[in-house]
CSV table of C-alpha atoms and ligand atoms in Angstrom, one decimal:
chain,number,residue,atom,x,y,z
A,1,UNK,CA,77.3,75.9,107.0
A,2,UNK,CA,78.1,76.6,103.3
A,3,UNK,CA,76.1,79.8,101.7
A,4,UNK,CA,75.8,81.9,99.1
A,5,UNK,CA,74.7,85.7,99.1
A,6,UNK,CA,72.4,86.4,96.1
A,7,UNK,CA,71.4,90.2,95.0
A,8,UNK,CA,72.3,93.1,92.9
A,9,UNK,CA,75.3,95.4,93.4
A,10,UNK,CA,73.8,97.7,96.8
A,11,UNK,CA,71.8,95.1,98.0
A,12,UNK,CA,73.9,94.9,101.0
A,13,UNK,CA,75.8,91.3,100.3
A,14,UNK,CA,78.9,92.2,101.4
A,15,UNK,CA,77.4,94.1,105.1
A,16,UNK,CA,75.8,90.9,105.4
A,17,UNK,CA,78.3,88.7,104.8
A,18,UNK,CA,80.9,90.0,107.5
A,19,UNK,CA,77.9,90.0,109.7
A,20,UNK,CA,77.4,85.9,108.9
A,21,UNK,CA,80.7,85.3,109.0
A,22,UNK,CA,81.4,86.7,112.9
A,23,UNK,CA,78.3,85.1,114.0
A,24,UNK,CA,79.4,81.6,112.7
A,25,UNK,CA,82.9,82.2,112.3
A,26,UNK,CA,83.3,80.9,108.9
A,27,UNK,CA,85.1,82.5,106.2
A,28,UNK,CA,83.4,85.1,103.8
A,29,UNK,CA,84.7,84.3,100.2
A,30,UNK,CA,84.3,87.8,98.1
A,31,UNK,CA,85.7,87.4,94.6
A,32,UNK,CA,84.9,91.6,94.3
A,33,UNK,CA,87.5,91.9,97.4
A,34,UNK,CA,89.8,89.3,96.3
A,35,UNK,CA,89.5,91.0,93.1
A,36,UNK,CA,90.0,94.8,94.3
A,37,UNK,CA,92.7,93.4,96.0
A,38,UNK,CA,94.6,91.9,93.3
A,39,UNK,CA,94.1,94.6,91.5
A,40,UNK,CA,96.0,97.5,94.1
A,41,UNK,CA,98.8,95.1,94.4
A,42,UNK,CA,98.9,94.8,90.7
A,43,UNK,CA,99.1,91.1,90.4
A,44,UNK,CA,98.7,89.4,87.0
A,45,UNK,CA,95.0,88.4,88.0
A,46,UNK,CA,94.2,92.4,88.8
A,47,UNK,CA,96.1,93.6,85.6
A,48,UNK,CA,93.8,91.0,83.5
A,49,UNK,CA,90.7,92.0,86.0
A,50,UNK,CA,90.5,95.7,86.5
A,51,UNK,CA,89.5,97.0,82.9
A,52,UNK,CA,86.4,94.6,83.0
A,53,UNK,CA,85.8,96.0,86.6
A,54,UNK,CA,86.4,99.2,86.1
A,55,UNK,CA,84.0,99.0,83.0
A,56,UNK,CA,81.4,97.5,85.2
A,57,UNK,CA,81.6,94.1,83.3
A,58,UNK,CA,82.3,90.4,84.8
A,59,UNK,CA,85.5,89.5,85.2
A,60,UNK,CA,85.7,86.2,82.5
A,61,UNK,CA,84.5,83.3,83.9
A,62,UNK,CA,87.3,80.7,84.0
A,63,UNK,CA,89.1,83.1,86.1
A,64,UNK,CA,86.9,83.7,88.7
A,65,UNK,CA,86.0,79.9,88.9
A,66,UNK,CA,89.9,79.1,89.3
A,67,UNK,CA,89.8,81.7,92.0
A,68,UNK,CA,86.9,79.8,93.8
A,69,UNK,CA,88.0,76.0,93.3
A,70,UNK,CA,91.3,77.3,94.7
A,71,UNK,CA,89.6,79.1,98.0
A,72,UNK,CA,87.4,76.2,98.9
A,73,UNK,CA,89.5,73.8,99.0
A,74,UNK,CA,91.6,75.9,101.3
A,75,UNK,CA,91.5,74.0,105.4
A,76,UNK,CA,89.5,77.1,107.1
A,77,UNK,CA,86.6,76.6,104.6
A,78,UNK,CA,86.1,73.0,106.3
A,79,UNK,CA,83.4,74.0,108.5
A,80,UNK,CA,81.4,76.1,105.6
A,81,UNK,CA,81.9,79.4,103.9
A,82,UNK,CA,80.3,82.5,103.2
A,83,UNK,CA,80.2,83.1,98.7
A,84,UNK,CA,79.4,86.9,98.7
A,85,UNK,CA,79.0,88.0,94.7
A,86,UNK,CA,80.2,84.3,93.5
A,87,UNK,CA,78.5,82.5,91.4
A,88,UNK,CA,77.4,86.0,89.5
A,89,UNK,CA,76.5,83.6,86.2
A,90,UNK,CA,74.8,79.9,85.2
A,91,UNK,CA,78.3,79.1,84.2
A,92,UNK,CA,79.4,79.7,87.5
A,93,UNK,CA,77.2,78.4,88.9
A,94,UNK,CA,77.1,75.3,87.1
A,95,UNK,CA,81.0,75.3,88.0
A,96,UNK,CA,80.9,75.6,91.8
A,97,UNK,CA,78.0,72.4,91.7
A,98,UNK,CA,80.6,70.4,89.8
A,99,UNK,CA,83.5,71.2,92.1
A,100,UNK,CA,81.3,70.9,95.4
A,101,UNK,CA,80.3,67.6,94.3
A,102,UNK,CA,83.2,65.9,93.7
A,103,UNK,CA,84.2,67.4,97.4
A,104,UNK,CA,81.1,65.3,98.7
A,105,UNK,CA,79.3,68.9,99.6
A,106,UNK,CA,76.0,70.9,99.0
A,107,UNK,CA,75.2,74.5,99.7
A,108,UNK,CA,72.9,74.9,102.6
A,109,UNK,CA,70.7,78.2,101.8
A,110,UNK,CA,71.2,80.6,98.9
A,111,UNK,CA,69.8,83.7,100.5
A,112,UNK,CA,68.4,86.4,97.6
A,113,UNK,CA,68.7,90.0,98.8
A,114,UNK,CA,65.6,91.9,97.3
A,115,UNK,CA,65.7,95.2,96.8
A,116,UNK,CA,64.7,97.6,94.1
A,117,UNK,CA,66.6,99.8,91.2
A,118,UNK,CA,66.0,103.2,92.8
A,119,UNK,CA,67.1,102.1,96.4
A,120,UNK,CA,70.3,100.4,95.0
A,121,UNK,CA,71.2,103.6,92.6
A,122,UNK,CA,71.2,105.4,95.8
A,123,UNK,CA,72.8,103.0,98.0
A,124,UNK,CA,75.9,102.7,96.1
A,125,UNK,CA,76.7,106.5,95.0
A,126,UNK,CA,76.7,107.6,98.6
A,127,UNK,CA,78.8,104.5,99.3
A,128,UNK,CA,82.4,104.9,101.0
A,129,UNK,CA,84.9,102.2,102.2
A,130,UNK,CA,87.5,101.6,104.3
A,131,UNK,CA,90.6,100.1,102.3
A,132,UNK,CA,92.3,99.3,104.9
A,133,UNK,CA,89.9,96.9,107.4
A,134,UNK,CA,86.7,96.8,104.3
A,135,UNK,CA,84.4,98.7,106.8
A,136,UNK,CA,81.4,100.8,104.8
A,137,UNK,CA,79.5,103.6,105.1
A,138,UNK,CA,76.9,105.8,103.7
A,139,UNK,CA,76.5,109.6,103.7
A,140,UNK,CA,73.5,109.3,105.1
A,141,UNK,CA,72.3,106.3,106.6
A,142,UNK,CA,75.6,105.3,108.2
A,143,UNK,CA,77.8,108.2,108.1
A,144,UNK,CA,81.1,108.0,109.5
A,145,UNK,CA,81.8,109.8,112.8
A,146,UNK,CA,85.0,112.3,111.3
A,147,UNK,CA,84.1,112.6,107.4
A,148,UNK,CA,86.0,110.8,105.0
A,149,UNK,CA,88.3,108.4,108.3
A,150,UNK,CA,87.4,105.0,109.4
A,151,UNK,CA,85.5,105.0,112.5
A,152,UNK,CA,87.2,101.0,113.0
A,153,UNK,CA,90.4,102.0,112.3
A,154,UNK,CA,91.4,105.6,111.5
A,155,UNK,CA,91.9,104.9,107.5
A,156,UNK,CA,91.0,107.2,105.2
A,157,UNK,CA,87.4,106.3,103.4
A,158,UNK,CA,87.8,105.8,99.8
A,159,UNK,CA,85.0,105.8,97.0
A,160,UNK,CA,85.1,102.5,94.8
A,161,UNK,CA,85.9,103.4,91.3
A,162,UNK,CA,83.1,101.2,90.1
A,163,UNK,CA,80.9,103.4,92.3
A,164,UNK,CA,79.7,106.1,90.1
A,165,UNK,CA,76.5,106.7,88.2
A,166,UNK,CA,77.4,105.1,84.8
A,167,UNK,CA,79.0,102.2,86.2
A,168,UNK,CA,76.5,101.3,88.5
A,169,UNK,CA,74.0,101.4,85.8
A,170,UNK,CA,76.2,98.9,83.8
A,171,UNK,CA,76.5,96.5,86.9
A,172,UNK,CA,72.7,96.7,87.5
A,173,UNK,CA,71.7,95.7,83.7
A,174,UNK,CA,74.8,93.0,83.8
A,175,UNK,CA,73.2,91.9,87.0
A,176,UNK,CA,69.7,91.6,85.7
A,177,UNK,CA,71.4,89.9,82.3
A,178,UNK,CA,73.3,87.3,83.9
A,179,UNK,CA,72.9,86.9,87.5
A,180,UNK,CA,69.3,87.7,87.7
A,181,UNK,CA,68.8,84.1,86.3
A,182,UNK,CA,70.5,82.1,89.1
A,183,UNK,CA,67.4,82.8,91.2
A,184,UNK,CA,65.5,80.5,88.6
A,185,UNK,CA,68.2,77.6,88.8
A,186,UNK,CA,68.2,77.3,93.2
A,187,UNK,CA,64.8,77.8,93.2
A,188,UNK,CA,64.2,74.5,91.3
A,189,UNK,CA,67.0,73.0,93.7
A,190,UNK,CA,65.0,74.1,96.6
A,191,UNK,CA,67.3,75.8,98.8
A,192,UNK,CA,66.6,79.4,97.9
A,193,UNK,CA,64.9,81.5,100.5
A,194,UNK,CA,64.2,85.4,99.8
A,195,UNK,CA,64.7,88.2,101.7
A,196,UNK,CA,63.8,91.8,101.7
A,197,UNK,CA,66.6,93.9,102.0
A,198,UNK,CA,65.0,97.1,103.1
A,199,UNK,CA,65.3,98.8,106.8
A,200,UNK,CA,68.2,98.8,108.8
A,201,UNK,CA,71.0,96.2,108.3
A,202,UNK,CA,70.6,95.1,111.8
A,203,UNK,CA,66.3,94.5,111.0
A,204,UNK,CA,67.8,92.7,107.6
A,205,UNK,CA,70.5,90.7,109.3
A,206,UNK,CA,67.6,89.2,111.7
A,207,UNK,CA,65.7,88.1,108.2
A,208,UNK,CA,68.5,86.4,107.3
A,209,UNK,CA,69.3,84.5,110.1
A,210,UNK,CA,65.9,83.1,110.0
A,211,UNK,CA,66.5,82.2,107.5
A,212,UNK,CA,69.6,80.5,107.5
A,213,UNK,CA,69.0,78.2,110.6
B,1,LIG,P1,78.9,94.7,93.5
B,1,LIG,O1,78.1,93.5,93.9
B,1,LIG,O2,78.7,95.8,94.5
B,1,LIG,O3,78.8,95.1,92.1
B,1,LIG,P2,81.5,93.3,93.9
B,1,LIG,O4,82.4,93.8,94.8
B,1,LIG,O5,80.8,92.0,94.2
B,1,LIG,O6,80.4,94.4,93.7
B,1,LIG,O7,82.1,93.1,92.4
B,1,LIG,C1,82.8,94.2,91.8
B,1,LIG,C2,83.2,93.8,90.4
B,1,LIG,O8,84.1,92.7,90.5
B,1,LIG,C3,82.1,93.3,89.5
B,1,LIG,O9,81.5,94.4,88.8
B,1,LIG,C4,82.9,92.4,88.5
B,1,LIG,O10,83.6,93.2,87.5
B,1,LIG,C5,83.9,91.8,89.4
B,1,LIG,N1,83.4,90.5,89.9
B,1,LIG,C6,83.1,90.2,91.2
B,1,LIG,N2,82.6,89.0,91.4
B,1,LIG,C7,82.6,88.4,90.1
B,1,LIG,C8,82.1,87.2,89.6
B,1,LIG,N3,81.7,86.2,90.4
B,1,LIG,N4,82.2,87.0,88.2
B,1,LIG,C9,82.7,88.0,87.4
B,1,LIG,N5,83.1,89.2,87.9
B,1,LIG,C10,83.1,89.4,89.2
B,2,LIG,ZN1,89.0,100.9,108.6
């Protein structure tokens, strides 16, 4: 099963995503984690990423696509994958069709995570993760157990520096700019099904299943 995750920053794509990917144990491809972690062990790629990141911009295009071809191609993405924040542009976009082509392969479902401006603003500033296993919470909807440690694994909880109020602003009107769009372009391929993203992950994860069968 080959999908991609569709939605703004705080819509809940990456919650999702780990869910999706135990339940059909394919991998979940994030370029914002394989970002983040390029960028903490200061590899070329996260020295040229994290300014763009940090600034709440996308990371250029031919790098991310590099990153992609690369990962797909790799043997545990045989039986299908998980794209969680990839393609974020119609470049992209256009990109991953060309590649998954010449592999002989289609997407399955693009699944689009609706959920509104307010909901996302709030979403994201009370956001904390785990750097060590990628676990999340949320001061109030899903607040860990000892404040600021990992309830999986005992790490301490960390704020994403893209996580603040400017930022996220930036990443919503980049979103709308440029990945808003994409919706338009699987529509017309016909394998786009919507979801409301509001109520409890486990009440949005049923959704998606539906819709992903
Ligand atoms: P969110 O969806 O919450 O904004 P992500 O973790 O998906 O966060 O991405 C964080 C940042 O990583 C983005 O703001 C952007 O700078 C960069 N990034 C991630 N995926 C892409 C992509 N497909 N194209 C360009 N930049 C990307
Ligand atoms: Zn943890």
């Amino acid at each position: 099963m080959r999908l991609i995750l569709l939605g703004p920053p705080g819509a809940g794509k990456g919650t999702q995503a780990k869910m999706l990917k135990e339940k059909f144990q394919i991998p979940q491809i994030s370029t914002g984690d394989i970002l983040r972690h390029a960028v903490k062990d200061n590899t070329d790629l996260g020295v040229r990423a994290k300014s763009f990141m940090d600034a709440g911009q996308l990371v250029p295009d031919d790098v991310v696509v590099g990153l992609i071809k690369e990962r797909i191609k790799q043997a545990d993405c045989e039986t299908g994958f998980i794209l969680d924040g990839f393609p974020r542009t119609m470049i992209q976009a256009e990109k991953l069709s060309e590649t998954l082509t010449e592999m002989d392969l289609t997407i399955d479902t693009v699944v689009d995570l609706e959920v509104n401006a307010d909901e996302v603003i709030s979403r994201l500033a009370g956001r904390s993760t785990c750097p060590e296993c990628g676990a999340m919470f949320h001061e109030e909807s899903r607040p860990p157990k000892v404040l600021g440690v990992c309830d999986g694994c005992g790490g301490t909880l960390a704020q994403r520096q893209d996580d603040n109020s400017e930022t996220i602003l930036k990443r919503l009107e980049v979103y709308q700019e440029s990945t808003a769009p994409l919706k338009e372009f699987y529509m017309r391929q016909g394998n786009l099904k919507t979801v409301i993203a509001r109520g409890s992950v486990e009440e949005i994860f049923s959704r998606v299943c539906e819709m992903v069968r």
